[in-house]
Coordinates of C-alpha atoms and ligand atoms in Angstrom, one line a residue:
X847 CA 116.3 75.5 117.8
X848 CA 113.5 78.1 117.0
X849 CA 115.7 80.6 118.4
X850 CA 118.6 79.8 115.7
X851 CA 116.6 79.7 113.4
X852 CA 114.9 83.1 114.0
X853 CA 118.4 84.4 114.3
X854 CA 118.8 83.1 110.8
X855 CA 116.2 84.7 109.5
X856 CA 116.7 87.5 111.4
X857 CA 120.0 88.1 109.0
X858 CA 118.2 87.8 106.0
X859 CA 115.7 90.0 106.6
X860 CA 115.2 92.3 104.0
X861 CA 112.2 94.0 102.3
X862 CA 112.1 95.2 98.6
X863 CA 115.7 94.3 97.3
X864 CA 114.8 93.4 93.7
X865 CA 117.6 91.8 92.0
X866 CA 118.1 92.1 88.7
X867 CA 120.1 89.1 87.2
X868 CA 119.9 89.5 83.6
X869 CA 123.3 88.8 82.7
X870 CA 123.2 85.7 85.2
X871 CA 123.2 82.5 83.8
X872 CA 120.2 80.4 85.8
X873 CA 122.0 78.7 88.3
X874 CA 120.9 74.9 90.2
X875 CA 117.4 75.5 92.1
X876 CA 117.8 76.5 95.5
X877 CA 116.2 74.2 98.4
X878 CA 113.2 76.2 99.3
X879 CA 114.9 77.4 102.8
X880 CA 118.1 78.7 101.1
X881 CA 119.0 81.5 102.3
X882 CA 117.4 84.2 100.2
X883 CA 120.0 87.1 99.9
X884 CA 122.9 86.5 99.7
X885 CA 122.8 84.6 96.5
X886 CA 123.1 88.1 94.7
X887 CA 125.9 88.9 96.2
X888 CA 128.2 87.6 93.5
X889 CA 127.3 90.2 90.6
X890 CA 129.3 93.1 90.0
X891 CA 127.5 95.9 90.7
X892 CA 126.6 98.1 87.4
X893 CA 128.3 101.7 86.6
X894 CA 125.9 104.3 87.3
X895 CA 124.7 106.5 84.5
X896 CA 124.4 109.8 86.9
X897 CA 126.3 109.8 90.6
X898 CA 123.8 113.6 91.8
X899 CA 121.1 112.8 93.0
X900 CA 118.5 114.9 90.9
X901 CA 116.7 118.0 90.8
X902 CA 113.4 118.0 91.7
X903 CA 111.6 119.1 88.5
X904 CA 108.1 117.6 87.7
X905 CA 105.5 117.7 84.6
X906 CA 102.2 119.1 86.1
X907 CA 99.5 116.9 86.1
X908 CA 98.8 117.3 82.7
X909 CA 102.0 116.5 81.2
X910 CA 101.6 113.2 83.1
X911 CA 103.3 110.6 80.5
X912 CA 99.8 108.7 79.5
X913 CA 99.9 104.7 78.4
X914 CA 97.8 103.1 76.4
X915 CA 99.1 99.5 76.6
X916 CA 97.2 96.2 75.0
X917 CA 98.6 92.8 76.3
X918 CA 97.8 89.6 75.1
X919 CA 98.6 86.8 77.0
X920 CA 98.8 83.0 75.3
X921 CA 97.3 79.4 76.3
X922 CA 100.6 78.6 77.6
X923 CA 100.6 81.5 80.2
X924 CA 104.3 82.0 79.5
X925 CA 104.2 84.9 76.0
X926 CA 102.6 88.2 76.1
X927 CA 102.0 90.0 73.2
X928 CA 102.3 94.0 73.6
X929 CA 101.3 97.0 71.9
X930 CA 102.3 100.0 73.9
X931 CA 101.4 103.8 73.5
X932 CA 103.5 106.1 75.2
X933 CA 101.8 109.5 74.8
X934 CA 104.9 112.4 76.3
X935 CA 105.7 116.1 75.8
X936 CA 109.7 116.8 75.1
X937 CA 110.9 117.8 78.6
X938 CA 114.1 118.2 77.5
X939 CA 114.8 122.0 76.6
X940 CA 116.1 120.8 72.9
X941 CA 115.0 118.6 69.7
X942 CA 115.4 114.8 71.0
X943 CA 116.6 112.8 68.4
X944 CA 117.0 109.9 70.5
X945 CA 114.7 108.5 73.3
X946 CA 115.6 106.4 76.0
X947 CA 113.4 104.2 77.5
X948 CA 113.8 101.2 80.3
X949 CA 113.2 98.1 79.3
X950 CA 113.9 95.9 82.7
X951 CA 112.4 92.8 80.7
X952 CA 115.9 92.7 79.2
X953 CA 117.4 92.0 81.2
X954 CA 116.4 88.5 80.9
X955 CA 118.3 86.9 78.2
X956 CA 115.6 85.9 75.2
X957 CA 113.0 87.7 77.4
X958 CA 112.2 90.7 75.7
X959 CA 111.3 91.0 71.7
X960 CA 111.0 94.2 69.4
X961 CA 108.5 94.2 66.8
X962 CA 108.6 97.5 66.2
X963 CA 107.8 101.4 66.6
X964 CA 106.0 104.0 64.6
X965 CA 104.6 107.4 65.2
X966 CA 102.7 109.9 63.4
X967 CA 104.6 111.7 60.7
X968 CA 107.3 110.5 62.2
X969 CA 109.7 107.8 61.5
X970 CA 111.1 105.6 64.2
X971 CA 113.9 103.2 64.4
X972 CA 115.1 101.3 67.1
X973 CA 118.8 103.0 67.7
X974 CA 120.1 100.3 70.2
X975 CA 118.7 97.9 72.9
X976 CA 121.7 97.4 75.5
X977 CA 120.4 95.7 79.1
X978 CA 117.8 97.6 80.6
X979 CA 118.4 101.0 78.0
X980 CA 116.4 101.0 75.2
X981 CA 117.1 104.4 72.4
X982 CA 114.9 105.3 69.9
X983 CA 115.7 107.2 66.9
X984 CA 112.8 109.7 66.1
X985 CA 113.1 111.4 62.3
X986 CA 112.7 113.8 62.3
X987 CA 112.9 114.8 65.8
X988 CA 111.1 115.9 68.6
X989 CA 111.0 120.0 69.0
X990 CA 111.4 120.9 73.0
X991 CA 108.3 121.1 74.2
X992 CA 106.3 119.1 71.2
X993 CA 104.2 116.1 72.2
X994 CA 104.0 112.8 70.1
X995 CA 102.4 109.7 71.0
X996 CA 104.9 106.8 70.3
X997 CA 103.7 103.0 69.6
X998 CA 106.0 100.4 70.6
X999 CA 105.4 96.8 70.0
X1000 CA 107.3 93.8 71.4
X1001 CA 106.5 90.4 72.5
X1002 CA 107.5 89.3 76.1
X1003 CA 108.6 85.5 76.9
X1004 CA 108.7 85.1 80.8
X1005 CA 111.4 84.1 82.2
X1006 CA 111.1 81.4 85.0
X1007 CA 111.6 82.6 88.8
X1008 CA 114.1 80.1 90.1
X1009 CA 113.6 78.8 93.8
X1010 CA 114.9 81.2 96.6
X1011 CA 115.5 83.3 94.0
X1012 CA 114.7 87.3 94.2
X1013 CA 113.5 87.8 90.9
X1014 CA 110.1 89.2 90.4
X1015 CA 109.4 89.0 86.8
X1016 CA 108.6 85.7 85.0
X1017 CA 106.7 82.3 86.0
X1018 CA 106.8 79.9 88.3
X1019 CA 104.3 76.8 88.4
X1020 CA 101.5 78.6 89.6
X1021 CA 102.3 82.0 89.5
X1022 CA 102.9 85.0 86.6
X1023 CA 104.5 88.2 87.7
X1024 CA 104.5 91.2 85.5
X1025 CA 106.6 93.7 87.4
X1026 CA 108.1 96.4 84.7
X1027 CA 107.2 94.5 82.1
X1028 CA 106.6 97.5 79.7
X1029 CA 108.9 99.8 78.2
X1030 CA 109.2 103.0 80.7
X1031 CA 109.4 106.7 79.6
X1032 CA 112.1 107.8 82.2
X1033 CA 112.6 110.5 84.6
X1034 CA 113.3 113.9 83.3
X1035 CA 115.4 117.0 84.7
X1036 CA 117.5 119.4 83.6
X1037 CA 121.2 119.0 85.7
X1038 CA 121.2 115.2 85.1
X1039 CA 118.8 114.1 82.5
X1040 CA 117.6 111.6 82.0
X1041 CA 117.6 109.2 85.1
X1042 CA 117.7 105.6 83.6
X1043 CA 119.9 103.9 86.0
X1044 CA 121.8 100.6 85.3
X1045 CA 121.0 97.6 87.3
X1046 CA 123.1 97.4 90.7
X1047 CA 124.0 94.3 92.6
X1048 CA 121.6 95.4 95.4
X1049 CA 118.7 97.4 96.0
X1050 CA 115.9 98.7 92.9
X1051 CA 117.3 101.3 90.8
X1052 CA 114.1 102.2 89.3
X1053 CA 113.2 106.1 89.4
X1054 CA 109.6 106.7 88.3
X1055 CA 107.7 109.5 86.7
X1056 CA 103.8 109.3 88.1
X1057 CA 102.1 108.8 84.8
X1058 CA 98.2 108.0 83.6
X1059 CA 98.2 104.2 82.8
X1060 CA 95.2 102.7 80.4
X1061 CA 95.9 98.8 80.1
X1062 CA 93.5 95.9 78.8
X1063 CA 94.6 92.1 79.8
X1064 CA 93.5 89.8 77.2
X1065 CA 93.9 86.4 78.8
X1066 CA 93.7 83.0 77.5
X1067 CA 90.4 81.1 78.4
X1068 CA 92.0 78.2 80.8
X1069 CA 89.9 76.5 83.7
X1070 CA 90.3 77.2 86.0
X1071 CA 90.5 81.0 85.0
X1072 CA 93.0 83.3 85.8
X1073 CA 93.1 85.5 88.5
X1074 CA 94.6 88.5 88.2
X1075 CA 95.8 90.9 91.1
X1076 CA 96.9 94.2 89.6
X1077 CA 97.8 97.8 90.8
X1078 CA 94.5 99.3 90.3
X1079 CA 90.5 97.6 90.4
X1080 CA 89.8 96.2 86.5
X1081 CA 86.3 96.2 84.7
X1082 CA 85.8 93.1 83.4
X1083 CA 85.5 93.4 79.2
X1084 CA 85.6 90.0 77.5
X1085 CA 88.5 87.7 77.8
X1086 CA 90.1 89.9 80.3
X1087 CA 90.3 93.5 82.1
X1088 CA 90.6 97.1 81.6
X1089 CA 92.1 99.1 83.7
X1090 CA 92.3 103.0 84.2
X1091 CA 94.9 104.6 87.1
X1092 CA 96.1 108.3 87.2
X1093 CA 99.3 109.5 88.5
X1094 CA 100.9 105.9 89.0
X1095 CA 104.3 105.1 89.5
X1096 CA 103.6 102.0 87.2
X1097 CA 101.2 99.0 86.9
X1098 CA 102.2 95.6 87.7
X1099 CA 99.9 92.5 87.6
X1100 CA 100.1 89.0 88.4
X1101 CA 97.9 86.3 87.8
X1102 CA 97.1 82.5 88.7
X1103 CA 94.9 79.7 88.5
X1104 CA 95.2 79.4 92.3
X1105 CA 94.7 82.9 94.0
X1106 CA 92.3 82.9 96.6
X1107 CA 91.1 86.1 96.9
X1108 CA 89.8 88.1 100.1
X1109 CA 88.7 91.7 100.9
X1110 CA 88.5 94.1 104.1
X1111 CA 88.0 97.8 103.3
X1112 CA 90.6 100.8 105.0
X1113 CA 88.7 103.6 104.8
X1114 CA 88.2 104.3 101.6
X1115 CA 90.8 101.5 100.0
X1116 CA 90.1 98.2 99.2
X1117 CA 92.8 95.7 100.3
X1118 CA 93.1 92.7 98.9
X1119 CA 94.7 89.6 99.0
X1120 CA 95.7 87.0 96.7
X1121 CA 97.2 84.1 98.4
X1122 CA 97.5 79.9 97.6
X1123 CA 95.1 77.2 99.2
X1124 CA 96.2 76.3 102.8
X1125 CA 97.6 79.2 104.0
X1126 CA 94.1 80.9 104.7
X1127 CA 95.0 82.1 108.4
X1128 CA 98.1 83.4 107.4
X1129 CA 96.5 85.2 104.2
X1130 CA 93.7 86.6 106.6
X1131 CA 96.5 88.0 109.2
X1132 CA 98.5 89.7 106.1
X1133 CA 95.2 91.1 104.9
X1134 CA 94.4 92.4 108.8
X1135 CA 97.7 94.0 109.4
X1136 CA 97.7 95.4 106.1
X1137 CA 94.4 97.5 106.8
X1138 CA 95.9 98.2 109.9
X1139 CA 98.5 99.8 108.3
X1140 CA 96.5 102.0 105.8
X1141 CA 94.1 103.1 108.6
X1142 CA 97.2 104.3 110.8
X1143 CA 99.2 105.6 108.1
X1144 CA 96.6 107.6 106.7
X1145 CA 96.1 109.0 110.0
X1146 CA 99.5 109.9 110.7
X1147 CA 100.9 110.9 107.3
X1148 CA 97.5 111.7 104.7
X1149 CA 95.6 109.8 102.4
X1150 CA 96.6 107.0 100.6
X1151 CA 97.3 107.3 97.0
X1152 CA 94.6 104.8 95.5
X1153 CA 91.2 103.0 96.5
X1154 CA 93.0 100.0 96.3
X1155 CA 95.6 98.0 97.4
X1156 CA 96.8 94.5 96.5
X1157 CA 98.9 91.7 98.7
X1158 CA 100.0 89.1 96.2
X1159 CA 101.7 86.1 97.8
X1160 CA 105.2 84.9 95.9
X1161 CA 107.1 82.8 94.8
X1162 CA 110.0 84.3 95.9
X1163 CA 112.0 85.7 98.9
X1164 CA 111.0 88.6 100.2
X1165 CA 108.6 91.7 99.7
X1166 CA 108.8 94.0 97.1
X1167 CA 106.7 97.3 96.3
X1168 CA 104.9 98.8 93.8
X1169 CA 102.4 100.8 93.3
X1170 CA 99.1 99.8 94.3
X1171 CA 100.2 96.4 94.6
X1172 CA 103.0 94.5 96.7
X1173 CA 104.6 91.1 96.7
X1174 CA 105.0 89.3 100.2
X1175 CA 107.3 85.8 100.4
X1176 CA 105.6 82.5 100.5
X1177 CA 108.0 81.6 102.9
X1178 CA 106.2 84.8 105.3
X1179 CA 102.7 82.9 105.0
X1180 CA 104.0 79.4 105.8
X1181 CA 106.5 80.5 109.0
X1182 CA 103.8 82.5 110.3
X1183 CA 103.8 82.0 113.9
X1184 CA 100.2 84.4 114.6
X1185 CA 102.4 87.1 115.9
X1186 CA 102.6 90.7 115.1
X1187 CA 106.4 90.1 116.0
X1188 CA 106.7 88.0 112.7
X1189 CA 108.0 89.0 109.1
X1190 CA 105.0 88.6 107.7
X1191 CA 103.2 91.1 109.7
X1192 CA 106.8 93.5 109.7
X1193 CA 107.1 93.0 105.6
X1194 CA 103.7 93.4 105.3
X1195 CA 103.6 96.7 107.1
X1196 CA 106.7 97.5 105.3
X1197 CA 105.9 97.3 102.0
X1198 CA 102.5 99.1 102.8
X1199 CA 104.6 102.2 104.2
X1200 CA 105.5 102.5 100.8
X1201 CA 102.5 103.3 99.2
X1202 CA 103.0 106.8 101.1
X1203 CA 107.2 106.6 100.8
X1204 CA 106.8 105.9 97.2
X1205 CA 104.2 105.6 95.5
X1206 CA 102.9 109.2 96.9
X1207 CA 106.3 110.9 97.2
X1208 CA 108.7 109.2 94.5
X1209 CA 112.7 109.5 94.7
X1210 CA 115.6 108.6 92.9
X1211 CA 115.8 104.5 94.3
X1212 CA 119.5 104.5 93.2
X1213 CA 121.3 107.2 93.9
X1214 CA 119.3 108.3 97.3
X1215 CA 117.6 104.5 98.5
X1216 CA 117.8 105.5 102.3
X1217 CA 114.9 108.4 101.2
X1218 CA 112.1 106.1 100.8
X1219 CA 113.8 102.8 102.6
X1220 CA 114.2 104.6 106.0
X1221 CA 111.5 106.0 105.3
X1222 CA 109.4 102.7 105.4
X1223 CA 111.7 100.8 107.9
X1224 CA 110.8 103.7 110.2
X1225 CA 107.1 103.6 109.3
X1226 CA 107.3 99.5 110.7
X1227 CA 108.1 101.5 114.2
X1228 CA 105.2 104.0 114.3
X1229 CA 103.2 101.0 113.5
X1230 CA 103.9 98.8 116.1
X1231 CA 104.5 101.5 118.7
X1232 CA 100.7 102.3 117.3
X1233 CA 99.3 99.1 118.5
X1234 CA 101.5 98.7 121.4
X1235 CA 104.4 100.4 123.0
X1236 CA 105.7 97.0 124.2
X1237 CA 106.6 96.1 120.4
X1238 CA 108.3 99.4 120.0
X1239 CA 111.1 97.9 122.1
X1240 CA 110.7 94.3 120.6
X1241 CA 111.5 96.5 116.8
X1242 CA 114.5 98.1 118.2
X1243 CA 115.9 95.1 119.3
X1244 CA 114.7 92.7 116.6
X1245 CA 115.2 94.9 113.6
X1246 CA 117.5 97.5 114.3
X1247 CA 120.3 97.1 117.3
X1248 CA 121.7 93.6 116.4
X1249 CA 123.0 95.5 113.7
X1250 CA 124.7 98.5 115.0
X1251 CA 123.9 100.3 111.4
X1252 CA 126.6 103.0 111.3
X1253 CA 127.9 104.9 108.1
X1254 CA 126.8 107.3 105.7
X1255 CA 124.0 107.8 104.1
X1256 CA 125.1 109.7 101.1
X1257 CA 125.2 105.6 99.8
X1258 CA 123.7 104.7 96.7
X1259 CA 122.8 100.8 95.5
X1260 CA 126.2 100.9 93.5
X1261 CA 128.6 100.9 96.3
X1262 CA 127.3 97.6 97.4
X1263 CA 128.0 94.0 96.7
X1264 CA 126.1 92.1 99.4
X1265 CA 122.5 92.9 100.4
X1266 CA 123.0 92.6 104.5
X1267 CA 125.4 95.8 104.6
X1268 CA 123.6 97.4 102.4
X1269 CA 120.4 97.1 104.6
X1270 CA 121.9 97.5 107.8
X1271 CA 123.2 101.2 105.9
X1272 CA 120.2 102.5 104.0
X1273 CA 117.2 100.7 106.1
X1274 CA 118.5 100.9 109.5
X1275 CA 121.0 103.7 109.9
X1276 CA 118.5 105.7 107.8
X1277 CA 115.9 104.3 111.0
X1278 CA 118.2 105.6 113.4
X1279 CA 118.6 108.8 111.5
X1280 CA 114.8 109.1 111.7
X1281 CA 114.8 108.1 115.1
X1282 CA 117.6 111.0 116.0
X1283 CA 115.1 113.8 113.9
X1284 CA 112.2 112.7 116.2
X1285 CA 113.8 113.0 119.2
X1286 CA 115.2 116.4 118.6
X1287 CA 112.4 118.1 117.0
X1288 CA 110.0 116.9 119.1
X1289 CA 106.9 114.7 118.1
X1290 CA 104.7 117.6 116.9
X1291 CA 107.2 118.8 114.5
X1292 CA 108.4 115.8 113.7
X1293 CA 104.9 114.3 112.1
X1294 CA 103.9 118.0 110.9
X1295 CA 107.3 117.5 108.8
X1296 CA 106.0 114.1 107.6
X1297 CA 102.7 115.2 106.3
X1298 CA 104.6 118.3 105.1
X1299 CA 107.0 116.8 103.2
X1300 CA 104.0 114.6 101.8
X1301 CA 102.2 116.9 100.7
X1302 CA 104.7 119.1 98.7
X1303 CA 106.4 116.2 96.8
X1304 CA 103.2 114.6 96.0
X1305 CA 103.4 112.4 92.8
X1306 CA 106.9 114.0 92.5
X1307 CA 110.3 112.5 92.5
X1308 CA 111.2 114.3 96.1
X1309 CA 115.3 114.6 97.2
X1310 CA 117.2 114.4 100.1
X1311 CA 117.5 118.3 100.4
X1312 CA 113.8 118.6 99.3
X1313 CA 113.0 116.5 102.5
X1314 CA 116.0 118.1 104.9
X1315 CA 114.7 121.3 104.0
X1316 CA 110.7 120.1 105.0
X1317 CA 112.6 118.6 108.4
X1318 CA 114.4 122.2 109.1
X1319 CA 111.4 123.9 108.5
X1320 CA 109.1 122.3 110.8
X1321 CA 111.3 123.1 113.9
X1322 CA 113.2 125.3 115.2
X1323 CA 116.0 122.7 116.5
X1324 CA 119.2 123.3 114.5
X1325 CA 119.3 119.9 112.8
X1326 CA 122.5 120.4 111.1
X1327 CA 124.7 118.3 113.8
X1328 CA 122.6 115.4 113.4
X1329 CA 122.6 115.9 109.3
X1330 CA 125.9 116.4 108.8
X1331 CA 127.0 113.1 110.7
X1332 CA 124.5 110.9 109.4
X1333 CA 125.2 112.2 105.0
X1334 CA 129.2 112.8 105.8
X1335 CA 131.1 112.1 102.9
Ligands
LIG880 ZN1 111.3 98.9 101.2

């Protein structure tokens, strides 16, 4: 019986597949052991705006996009109030007349509300507001090169997180989760533009400039009060927090009347968890493995990207990343059997390989997933072979062979319907891909290529050639056997 049911399990298995259901009607609540997954499998995947992956062309640190955002939460926990700066230089190489900003929040019908825009000597008017694709009209426009600070406000109504559901954004009984919840100055290069990509049926498709972030939380004064996990340590000011964070992918909170909170340093980063009463062991094992993690993966790859790190548990399937902060599955805490060979150990590992494969190095989540979901799938094995080489076999077997991943991985989210091939493509033949690297280089070259490519795509949106070429580099093995079959066309 345990055994079929780890088999079931063992299918859904997934770790950060958002799904974005905006233009899904809310369907009957799931029983609470539905199968997670495969309930997105029924929604046409979206067209992609661009089909190349991008150029790899980043603002210096300076010309980080800087936001200055002021939310106001209300007593019923369920509107937020915004005022949003966005402070940007053109990148474009011509006037912009338009800007296109993301605006994932919606994607929930009723969920997102303009107020309004303005600038400084500069008229703005909202052009069109289609799904997640927000244009702004600027008058006159922006010269190439000019910077303007631009001041959106909207008003947010959370939409609820349905049982065994995988959305992220909205409320649940006990639970707020403000995951892109703001407006988003997109990705810039010169081949492809602007990289604001549609929604697919599968996998995020989310591509994220590093910017400065400046937020205050104003939150209502309910007892018991809120807690809020975010994606970077708040000052308290009063009625809420402040926040400062440099060279973010974005910031995402979350907040309860519930979270139990517990900390355990990693070197220099303070993990923390924010878990629900009675699932105390399982939130302490989360918070262990995920120190675990940052201690071994900032020996074996380089620092991590902030002093802290949150664990929120959810009220949905899954784990998802973002920066400084990741979501782990209620259903992780409650199956957890006090095993490292468990999801919520794997997932949690998982999603904290991605504060290096992300979060550090950013790429394009749509057009190239496998980059950073290999990338992290493969991380899971270093880990485990880290604390034992007996689990190194158990991964294989568990995570990887039941599946035999083949295919190519020049995939991208939109040529999937259904999450479990999508997986066993971009997670696990990217894992074997990985795998086949290691072997041939050698492990010397092989981790002097993964700090390598680290460090040059730092805070950048890195590319599959930009990391092929860091592989190639680092050995003198002709890779181009194994590279060839693994991105055939
Ligand atoms: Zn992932």
């Amino acid at each position: 019986m345990r055994k079929a049911v780890l088999a079931l399990f063992v299918i859904l298995l997934a770790a950060c597949q958002p799904v974005s259901l905006a233009t899904m009607p809310p369907g009957p609540a799931l029983p609470t052991d539905a199968p997670p997954v495969e309930e997105t499998t029924s929604l046409p995947a979206a067209t992609p705006v661009t089909l190349q992956p991008p150029a790899n062309t980043e603002p210096a640190g300076a010309e980080r996009p800087q936001y200055h955002i002021s939310a106001e939460l209300d007593d019923s926990q369920r509107n937020l109030l915004v005022v949003e700066e966005i402070h940007f230089t053109n990148p474009s190489g011509s006037a912009l007349e338009s800007l296109p900003l993301a605006v994932e929040a919606n994607r929930y019908p009723g969920a997102f509300e303009w107020l309004g825009a303005s600038a400084e000597q500069r008229k703005v008017t909202l052009e069109s507001l289609d799904a997640n694709q927000l244009l702004v009209r600027l008058s006159p426009a922006l010269a190439a090169g000019a910077a303007m600070t631009l001041r959106l406000e909207f008003r947010l109504q959370l939409p609820p997180i349905l049982t065994g559901q995988p959305h992220i954004f909205g409320y649940t009984s006990r639970q707020i989760n403000l995951a892109d919840w703001y407006p988003i100055l997109p990705q810039f290069n010169p081949v492809d533009g602007w990289l604001l990509h549609p929604p697919g049926a599968v996998g995020e498709h989310g591509v994220y400039p590093a910017a400065n972030f400046d937020i205050e939380l104003h939150l209502p004064p309910v007892q018991p009060a809120l807690v809020v996990a975010a994606s970077a340590a708040g000052d308290p000011i009063p009625g809420g927090y402040r926040y400062h964070v440099e060279g973010a992918r974005n910031f995402v909170w979350s907040a309860s009347q519930e979270y139990i909170v517990s900390t355990q340093q990693a070197g220099d980063t303070t993990v923390a968890s924010y878990a629900y009463p009675a699932t105390e062991l399982a939130a302490r094992a989360a918070l262990d493995y995920t120190v675990q993690a940052v201690n071994y993966f900032s020996k074996q790859f380089g620092a991590p990207p902030r002093g802290s790190l949150s664990i929120v548990q959810a009220d949905f399937p899954d784990g998802m990343e973002y920066d400084g902060l990741f979501f782990l599955s209620d259903r992780f805490y409650y199956g957890f059997d006090g095993s490292p060979r468990s999801y919520l150990a794997l997932i949690a590992v998982h999603e904290t390989a991605h504060q290096w494969w992300y979060a550090r190095v950013g790429s394009d989540q749509a057009l190239e997933p496998w980059l950073d979901e290999a990338l992290c799938t493969y991380s899971e094995l270093l880990f485990y072979e880290s604390l034992n080489p007996e689990l190194a076999g158990w991964w294989w077997g568990f995570r990887v062979e039941p599946y035999a991943p083949d295919g190519s991985l020049t995939a991208t989210i939109y040529d999937f319907s259904q999450f479990t091939p999508y997986r066993n493509r971009v997670y696990l033949r990217g894992a074997l891909f990985l795998g086949a690297l290691r072997q041939a280089m050698g492990d010397g070259a092989f981790f002097d290529a993964l700090r390598a490519y680290l460090e040059r795509f730092d805070g950048q949106i890195a590319t599959r050639s930009d990391f092929l070429d860091v592989f190639q580099q680092a050995t003198s093995v002709d890779l181009s056997t194994l590279i060839v079959d693994a991105f055939k066309p």
